[in-house]
Amino acid sequence: MTITTQDTDAMRAIQGLKDASSSVRLRAALAVGTTPDPRFVDPLIERCAIEPEFFVRDMLTWALTRHPVSMTLPELLREVRSERAQARSQALHTLSKIGDRQAWPAITRALLSDADDEVARSAWRTAVVLVPEGEEPALATVLVTQLGRGGRETQLSLSRALVALGEVMVPALLAGTTAPDPRVRTHALATQRLLRDPDAGFEFAIEEAKRAVALGESGKEGR
């Protein structure tokens, strides 16, 4: 069998994805995305699950978006069910970049409430991108169950996802503003503020919400 220059380049790129040097892996991912080839899909997805460097993972995602959806979508949908948290998170991130709503059924309640914060954050962002028209209120109902979880970055991600849904999320959010848990109330009020005033900034909105909760003003509109 004759091995062509293209075959040699492809094998070199695939090997480059595994190199010890992050700069070599980055260049390999760029090369793979620049000249898409069906042989690259599996190695790209496999690398996404274990790649430690954020900027390399981002290039891997870009490379996957350069390949036909018919090739990448089935593999990514398999990855969102992986036992490895990074595999789930990165697959979700890639699905959000591809933006194909065929993936919507894979965005389950289990993913939206995943115990791993990075997976959950990726699921929230992806859900907002893929949610079909008319499904936004149901999505908001699930998202508000996550109010108050995690640190500031996680909470900011959830607030952004809810705000991106727009006014349809207001009824679901309202229940959070009167929840027994002060963390949930604070987060709900801060999100409510961001919906009314996107320029307020999350830190300001949180501090304002904390004062409102301390003063017993939870759930009062216009505060």
PDB file of C-alpha atoms in Angstrom:
ATOM      1  CA  MET A   1       0.000   0.000   0.000  1.00  0.00           C
ATOM      2  CA  THR A   2       1.295   3.433  -0.938  1.00  0.00           C
ATOM      3  CA  ILE A   3       1.552   5.967   1.872  1.00  0.00           C
ATOM      4  CA  THR A   4       0.912   9.457   0.540  1.00  0.00           C
ATOM      5  CA  THR A   5       2.226  12.764   1.830  1.00  0.00           C
ATOM      6  CA  GLN A   6      -1.300  13.473   3.092  1.00  0.00           C
ATOM      7  CA  ASP A   7      -1.251  10.256   5.116  1.00  0.00           C
ATOM      8  CA  THR A   8       2.118  11.164   6.599  1.00  0.00           C
ATOM      9  CA  ASP A   9       0.935  14.668   7.519  1.00  0.00           C
ATOM     10  CA  ALA A  10      -2.213  13.261   9.097  1.00  0.00           C
ATOM     11  CA  MET A  11      -0.271  10.769  11.207  1.00  0.00           C
ATOM     12  CA  ARG A  12       2.160  13.476  12.277  1.00  0.00           C
ATOM     13  CA  ALA A  13      -0.708  15.758  13.333  1.00  0.00           C
ATOM     14  CA  ILE A  14      -2.404  12.983  15.304  1.00  0.00           C
ATOM     15  CA  GLN A  15       0.859  12.220  17.078  1.00  0.00           C
ATOM     16  CA  GLY A  16       1.332  15.919  17.747  1.00  0.00           C
ATOM     17  CA  LEU A  17      -1.916  15.995  19.722  1.00  0.00           C
ATOM     18  CA  LYS A  18      -0.238  13.691  22.259  1.00  0.00           C
ATOM     19  CA  ASP A  19       3.078  15.550  22.510  1.00  0.00           C
ATOM     20  CA  ALA A  20       4.424  16.483  25.944  1.00  0.00           C
ATOM     21  CA  SER A  21       4.758  20.119  24.850  1.00  0.00           C
ATOM     22  CA  SER A  22       1.553  22.169  24.998  1.00  0.00           C
ATOM     23  CA  SER A  23       2.801  24.420  22.176  1.00  0.00           C
ATOM     24  CA  VAL A  24       3.250  21.364  19.936  1.00  0.00           C
ATOM     25  CA  ARG A  25      -0.244  20.146  20.830  1.00  0.00           C
ATOM     26  CA  LEU A  26      -1.626  23.585  20.065  1.00  0.00           C
ATOM     27  CA  ARG A  27       0.023  23.651  16.636  1.00  0.00           C
ATOM     28  CA  ALA A  28      -1.203  20.127  15.929  1.00  0.00           C
ATOM     29  CA  ALA A  29      -4.792  21.079  16.795  1.00  0.00           C
ATOM     30  CA  LEU A  30      -4.504  24.138  14.539  1.00  0.00           C
ATOM     31  CA  ALA A  31      -3.199  21.983  11.704  1.00  0.00           C
ATOM     32  CA  VAL A  32      -5.970  19.437  12.173  1.00  0.00           C
ATOM     33  CA  GLY A  33      -8.628  22.152  12.064  1.00  0.00           C
ATOM     34  CA  THR A  34      -7.050  23.839   9.067  1.00  0.00           C
ATOM     35  CA  THR A  35      -7.182  20.645   6.991  1.00  0.00           C
ATOM     36  CA  PRO A  36     -10.151  18.624   8.299  1.00  0.00           C
ATOM     37  CA  ASP A  37     -10.080  14.883   7.798  1.00  0.00           C
ATOM     38  CA  PRO A  38     -12.469  12.177   9.096  1.00  0.00           C
ATOM     39  CA  ARG A  39      -9.468  10.440  10.686  1.00  0.00           C
ATOM     40  CA  PHE A  40      -9.017  13.377  13.046  1.00  0.00           C
ATOM     41  CA  VAL A  41     -12.415  13.281  14.755  1.00  0.00           C
ATOM     42  CA  ASP A  42     -11.773  10.447  17.217  1.00  0.00           C
ATOM     43  CA  PRO A  43      -8.266  11.623  18.211  1.00  0.00           C
ATOM     44  CA  LEU A  44      -9.595  15.167  18.767  1.00  0.00           C
ATOM     45  CA  ILE A  45     -12.414  13.975  21.002  1.00  0.00           C
ATOM     46  CA  GLU A  46     -10.120  11.626  22.902  1.00  0.00           C
ATOM     47  CA  ARG A  47      -7.694  14.478  23.532  1.00  0.00           C
ATOM     48  CA  CYS A  48     -10.459  16.815  24.709  1.00  0.00           C
ATOM     49  CA  ALA A  49     -11.166  14.427  27.577  1.00  0.00           C
ATOM     50  CA  ILE A  50      -7.636  14.621  28.985  1.00  0.00           C
ATOM     51  CA  GLU A  51      -6.024  17.842  27.701  1.00  0.00           C
ATOM     52  CA  PRO A  52      -4.858  19.877  30.744  1.00  0.00           C
ATOM     53  CA  GLU A  53      -4.345  23.253  29.034  1.00  0.00           C
ATOM     54  CA  PHE A  54      -7.376  25.472  28.493  1.00  0.00           C
ATOM     55  CA  PHE A  55      -6.037  27.180  25.370  1.00  0.00           C
ATOM     56  CA  VAL A  56      -5.264  23.820  23.761  1.00  0.00           C
ATOM     57  CA  ARG A  57      -8.741  22.514  24.630  1.00  0.00           C
ATOM     58  CA  ASP A  58     -10.210  25.585  22.988  1.00  0.00           C
ATOM     59  CA  MET A  59      -8.237  24.875  19.809  1.00  0.00           C
ATOM     60  CA  LEU A  60      -9.367  21.240  19.914  1.00  0.00           C
ATOM     61  CA  THR A  61     -12.965  22.424  20.051  1.00  0.00           C
ATOM     62  CA  TRP A  62     -12.355  24.775  17.122  1.00  0.00           C
ATOM     63  CA  ALA A  63     -10.835  21.908  15.141  1.00  0.00           C
ATOM     64  CA  LEU A  64     -13.903  19.763  15.809  1.00  0.00           C
ATOM     65  CA  THR A  65     -16.231  22.540  14.592  1.00  0.00           C
ATOM     66  CA  ARG A  66     -14.344  22.457  11.293  1.00  0.00           C
ATOM     67  CA  HIS A  67     -15.482  18.888  10.653  1.00  0.00           C
ATOM     68  CA  PRO A  68     -18.934  17.868   9.379  1.00  0.00           C
ATOM     69  CA  VAL A  69     -21.599  17.716  12.091  1.00  0.00           C
ATOM     70  CA  SER A  70     -22.602  14.277  10.826  1.00  0.00           C
ATOM     71  CA  MET A  71     -19.188  13.031  11.981  1.00  0.00           C
ATOM     72  CA  THR A  72     -18.763  14.948  15.230  1.00  0.00           C
ATOM     73  CA  LEU A  73     -22.270  14.977  16.707  1.00  0.00           C
ATOM     74  CA  PRO A  74     -22.648  11.233  17.433  1.00  0.00           C
ATOM     75  CA  GLU A  75     -19.231  11.137  19.117  1.00  0.00           C
ATOM     76  CA  LEU A  76     -19.907  14.234  21.201  1.00  0.00           C
ATOM     77  CA  LEU A  77     -23.281  12.899  22.322  1.00  0.00           C
ATOM     78  CA  ARG A  78     -21.504   9.769  23.512  1.00  0.00           C
ATOM     79  CA  GLU A  79     -18.982  11.889  25.421  1.00  0.00           C
ATOM     80  CA  VAL A  80     -21.612  13.819  27.399  1.00  0.00           C
ATOM     81  CA  ARG A  81     -22.415  10.465  29.059  1.00  0.00           C
ATOM     82  CA  SER A  82     -18.769   9.776  29.905  1.00  0.00           C
ATOM     83  CA  GLU A  83     -17.720   8.985  33.476  1.00  0.00           C
ATOM     84  CA  ARG A  84     -14.880  11.483  33.070  1.00  0.00           C
ATOM     85  CA  ALA A  85     -16.011  14.986  34.069  1.00  0.00           C
ATOM     86  CA  GLN A  86     -13.685  16.791  31.659  1.00  0.00           C
ATOM     87  CA  ALA A  87     -14.973  14.682  28.769  1.00  0.00           C
ATOM     88  CA  ARG A  88     -18.552  15.712  29.600  1.00  0.00           C
ATOM     89  CA  SER A  89     -17.645  19.353  30.076  1.00  0.00           C
ATOM     90  CA  GLN A  90     -15.612  19.703  26.898  1.00  0.00           C
ATOM     91  CA  ALA A  91     -18.147  17.810  24.795  1.00  0.00           C
ATOM     92  CA  LEU A  92     -20.868  20.150  26.033  1.00  0.00           C
ATOM     93  CA  HIS A  93     -18.697  23.170  25.284  1.00  0.00           C
ATOM     94  CA  THR A  94     -18.096  21.891  21.749  1.00  0.00           C
ATOM     95  CA  LEU A  95     -21.809  21.256  21.231  1.00  0.00           C
ATOM     96  CA  SER A  96     -22.497  24.869  22.198  1.00  0.00           C
ATOM     97  CA  LYS A  97     -20.017  26.035  19.561  1.00  0.00           C
ATOM     98  CA  ILE A  98     -21.522  23.779  16.891  1.00  0.00           C
ATOM     99  CA  GLY A  99     -25.019  24.975  17.829  1.00  0.00           C
ATOM    100  CA  ASP A 100     -26.930  22.097  16.236  1.00  0.00           C
ATOM    101  CA  ARG A 101     -30.270  21.647  18.010  1.00  0.00           C
ATOM    102  CA  GLN A 102     -30.293  17.934  17.245  1.00  0.00           C
ATOM    103  CA  ALA A 103     -28.182  17.751  20.401  1.00  0.00           C
ATOM    104  CA  TRP A 104     -30.886  19.273  22.624  1.00  0.00           C
ATOM    105  CA  PRO A 105     -32.309  15.939  23.918  1.00  0.00           C
ATOM    106  CA  ALA A 106     -28.860  15.120  25.320  1.00  0.00           C
ATOM    107  CA  ILE A 107     -28.988  18.148  27.657  1.00  0.00           C
ATOM    108  CA  THR A 108     -30.630  16.279  30.482  1.00  0.00           C
ATOM    109  CA  ARG A 109     -31.615  17.396  33.954  1.00  0.00           C
ATOM    110  CA  ALA A 110     -28.769  15.208  35.236  1.00  0.00           C
ATOM    111  CA  LEU A 111     -26.238  17.251  33.247  1.00  0.00           C
ATOM    112  CA  LEU A 112     -27.820  20.561  34.261  1.00  0.00           C
ATOM    113  CA  SER A 113     -27.416  19.520  37.899  1.00  0.00           C
ATOM    114  CA  ASP A 114     -24.130  17.618  37.494  1.00  0.00           C
ATOM    115  CA  ALA A 115     -22.141  17.371  40.724  1.00  0.00           C
ATOM    116  CA  ASP A 116     -19.066  18.746  38.952  1.00  0.00           C
ATOM    117  CA  ASP A 117     -19.318  22.547  38.695  1.00  0.00           C
ATOM    118  CA  GLU A 118     -17.456  22.741  35.380  1.00  0.00           C
ATOM    119  CA  VAL A 119     -19.788  20.215  33.788  1.00  0.00           C
ATOM    120  CA  ALA A 120     -22.851  21.994  35.136  1.00  0.00           C
ATOM    121  CA  ARG A 121     -21.593  25.377  33.918  1.00  0.00           C
ATOM    122  CA  SER A 122     -20.954  23.959  30.440  1.00  0.00           C
ATOM    123  CA  ALA A 123     -24.409  22.370  30.452  1.00  0.00           C
ATOM    124  CA  TRP A 124     -26.072  25.678  31.385  1.00  0.00           C
ATOM    125  CA  ARG A 125     -24.303  27.583  28.615  1.00  0.00           C
ATOM    126  CA  THR A 126     -25.033  24.875  26.071  1.00  0.00           C
ATOM    127  CA  ALA A 127     -28.683  24.587  27.072  1.00  0.00           C
ATOM    128  CA  VAL A 128     -29.261  28.290  26.483  1.00  0.00           C
ATOM    129  CA  VAL A 129     -27.763  27.986  22.995  1.00  0.00           C
ATOM    130  CA  LEU A 130     -29.685  24.847  21.998  1.00  0.00           C
ATOM    131  CA  VAL A 131     -33.059  25.259  23.728  1.00  0.00           C
ATOM    132  CA  PRO A 132     -35.887  25.029  21.174  1.00  0.00           C
ATOM    133  CA  GLU A 133     -38.435  27.808  20.956  1.00  0.00           C
ATOM    134  CA  GLY A 134     -41.115  27.321  23.582  1.00  0.00           C
ATOM    135  CA  GLU A 135     -38.919  25.205  25.872  1.00  0.00           C
ATOM    136  CA  GLU A 136     -37.328  28.179  27.649  1.00  0.00           C
ATOM    137  CA  PRO A 137     -39.709  28.264  30.665  1.00  0.00           C
ATOM    138  CA  ALA A 138     -39.128  24.562  31.351  1.00  0.00           C
ATOM    139  CA  LEU A 139     -35.376  25.082  31.111  1.00  0.00           C
ATOM    140  CA  ALA A 140     -35.585  28.040  33.502  1.00  0.00           C
ATOM    141  CA  THR A 141     -37.479  25.872  35.998  1.00  0.00           C
ATOM    142  CA  VAL A 142     -34.601  23.391  36.034  1.00  0.00           C
ATOM    143  CA  LEU A 143     -31.888  26.067  36.138  1.00  0.00           C
ATOM    144  CA  VAL A 144     -33.331  27.831  39.197  1.00  0.00           C
ATOM    145  CA  THR A 145     -32.927  24.603  41.182  1.00  0.00           C
ATOM    146  CA  GLN A 146     -29.184  25.320  40.991  1.00  0.00           C
ATOM    147  CA  LEU A 147     -29.367  28.786  42.556  1.00  0.00           C
ATOM    148  CA  GLY A 148     -26.914  29.270  45.392  1.00  0.00           C
ATOM    149  CA  ARG A 149     -24.546  26.460  44.413  1.00  0.00           C
ATOM    150  CA  GLY A 150     -20.787  26.778  44.150  1.00  0.00           C
ATOM    151  CA  GLY A 151     -18.510  29.786  44.252  1.00  0.00           C
ATOM    152  CA  ARG A 152     -18.815  33.156  42.595  1.00  0.00           C
ATOM    153  CA  GLU A 153     -17.797  31.978  39.090  1.00  0.00           C
ATOM    154  CA  THR A 154     -20.338  29.174  39.150  1.00  0.00           C
ATOM    155  CA  GLN A 155     -23.063  31.501  40.332  1.00  0.00           C
ATOM    156  CA  LEU A 156     -22.166  34.061  37.688  1.00  0.00           C
ATOM    157  CA  SER A 157     -22.426  31.377  34.990  1.00  0.00           C
ATOM    158  CA  LEU A 158     -25.896  30.405  36.172  1.00  0.00           C
ATOM    159  CA  SER A 159     -27.057  34.012  36.343  1.00  0.00           C
ATOM    160  CA  ARG A 160     -25.803  34.645  32.817  1.00  0.00           C
ATOM    161  CA  ALA A 161     -27.646  31.579  31.553  1.00  0.00           C
ATOM    162  CA  LEU A 162     -30.887  32.657  33.206  1.00  0.00           C
ATOM    163  CA  VAL A 163     -30.573  36.246  31.991  1.00  0.00           C
ATOM    164  CA  ALA A 164     -29.922  34.951  28.465  1.00  0.00           C
ATOM    165  CA  LEU A 165     -33.353  33.307  28.569  1.00  0.00           C
ATOM    166  CA  GLY A 166     -34.921  36.718  29.094  1.00  0.00           C
ATOM    167  CA  GLU A 167     -38.274  37.513  30.685  1.00  0.00           C
ATOM    168  CA  VAL A 168     -39.551  33.943  30.327  1.00  0.00           C
ATOM    169  CA  MET A 169     -37.407  32.953  33.302  1.00  0.00           C
ATOM    170  CA  VAL A 170     -38.945  35.509  35.683  1.00  0.00           C
ATOM    171  CA  PRO A 171     -41.754  33.289  37.093  1.00  0.00           C
ATOM    172  CA  ALA A 172     -39.286  30.490  37.842  1.00  0.00           C
ATOM    173  CA  LEU A 173     -36.802  32.909  39.383  1.00  0.00           C
ATOM    174  CA  LEU A 174     -39.440  34.472  41.619  1.00  0.00           C
ATOM    175  CA  ALA A 175     -39.702  31.305  43.695  1.00  0.00           C
ATOM    176  CA  GLY A 176     -35.982  31.556  44.411  1.00  0.00           C
ATOM    177  CA  THR A 177     -36.334  35.039  45.858  1.00  0.00           C
ATOM    178  CA  THR A 178     -38.416  33.643  48.730  1.00  0.00           C
ATOM    179  CA  ALA A 179     -36.521  30.368  49.260  1.00  0.00           C
ATOM    180  CA  PRO A 180     -35.626  29.379  52.857  1.00  0.00           C
ATOM    181  CA  ASP A 181     -31.888  29.256  52.053  1.00  0.00           C
ATOM    182  CA  PRO A 182     -30.373  32.780  52.173  1.00  0.00           C
ATOM    183  CA  ARG A 183     -27.749  31.801  49.571  1.00  0.00           C
ATOM    184  CA  VAL A 184     -30.513  30.883  47.140  1.00  0.00           C
ATOM    185  CA  ARG A 185     -32.430  34.109  47.875  1.00  0.00           C
ATOM    186  CA  THR A 186     -29.286  36.194  47.435  1.00  0.00           C
ATOM    187  CA  HIS A 187     -28.418  34.558  44.133  1.00  0.00           C
ATOM    188  CA  ALA A 188     -32.000  34.876  42.854  1.00  0.00           C
ATOM    189  CA  LEU A 189     -32.189  38.566  43.757  1.00  0.00           C
ATOM    190  CA  ALA A 190     -28.816  39.260  42.146  1.00  0.00           C
ATOM    191  CA  THR A 191     -29.964  37.532  38.959  1.00  0.00           C
ATOM    192  CA  GLN A 192     -33.188  39.504  39.059  1.00  0.00           C
ATOM    193  CA  ARG A 193     -31.134  42.704  39.279  1.00  0.00           C
ATOM    194  CA  LEU A 194     -28.937  41.674  36.341  1.00  0.00           C
ATOM    195  CA  LEU A 195     -32.014  41.033  34.209  1.00  0.00           C
ATOM    196  CA  ARG A 196     -33.282  44.554  34.947  1.00  0.00           C
ATOM    197  CA  ASP A 197     -29.847  46.168  34.676  1.00  0.00           C
ATOM    198  CA  PRO A 198     -27.282  44.116  32.719  1.00  0.00           C
ATOM    199  CA  ASP A 199     -24.629  46.786  33.291  1.00  0.00           C
ATOM    200  CA  ALA A 200     -24.864  46.565  37.085  1.00  0.00           C
ATOM    201  CA  GLY A 201     -22.116  43.941  37.364  1.00  0.00           C
ATOM    202  CA  PHE A 202     -22.422  40.675  39.238  1.00  0.00           C
ATOM    203  CA  GLU A 203     -20.382  41.699  42.292  1.00  0.00           C
ATOM    204  CA  PHE A 204     -22.523  44.796  42.802  1.00  0.00           C
ATOM    205  CA  ALA A 205     -25.713  42.780  42.270  1.00  0.00           C
ATOM    206  CA  ILE A 206     -24.635  40.162  44.821  1.00  0.00           C
ATOM    207  CA  GLU A 207     -23.711  42.721  47.461  1.00  0.00           C
ATOM    208  CA  GLU A 208     -26.982  44.559  46.928  1.00  0.00           C
ATOM    209  CA  ALA A 209     -28.860  41.246  47.167  1.00  0.00           C
ATOM    210  CA  LYS A 210     -27.070  40.357  50.416  1.00  0.00           C
ATOM    211  CA  ARG A 211     -28.228  43.642  51.945  1.00  0.00           C
ATOM    212  CA  ALA A 212     -31.781  43.012  50.759  1.00  0.00           C
ATOM    213  CA  VAL A 213     -31.809  39.528  52.283  1.00  0.00           C
ATOM    214  CA  ALA A 214     -30.400  40.849  55.551  1.00  0.00           C
ATOM    215  CA  LEU A 215     -33.174  43.458  55.644  1.00  0.00           C
ATOM    216  CA  GLY A 216     -35.861  40.907  54.827  1.00  0.00           C
ATOM    217  CA  GLU A 217     -36.667  42.383  51.424  1.00  0.00           C
ATOM    218  CA  SER A 218     -36.474  39.119  49.414  1.00  0.00           C
ATOM    219  CA  GLY A 219     -39.021  38.767  46.636  1.00  0.00           C
ATOM    220  CA  LYS A 220     -39.993  42.434  46.584  1.00  0.00           C
ATOM    221  CA  GLU A 221     -39.906  43.748  43.050  1.00  0.00           C
ATOM    222  CA  GLY A 222     -38.265  47.041  42.246  1.00  0.00           C
ATOM    223  CA  ARG A 223     -35.683  46.872  45.005  1.00  0.00           C
TER     224      ARG A 223
END
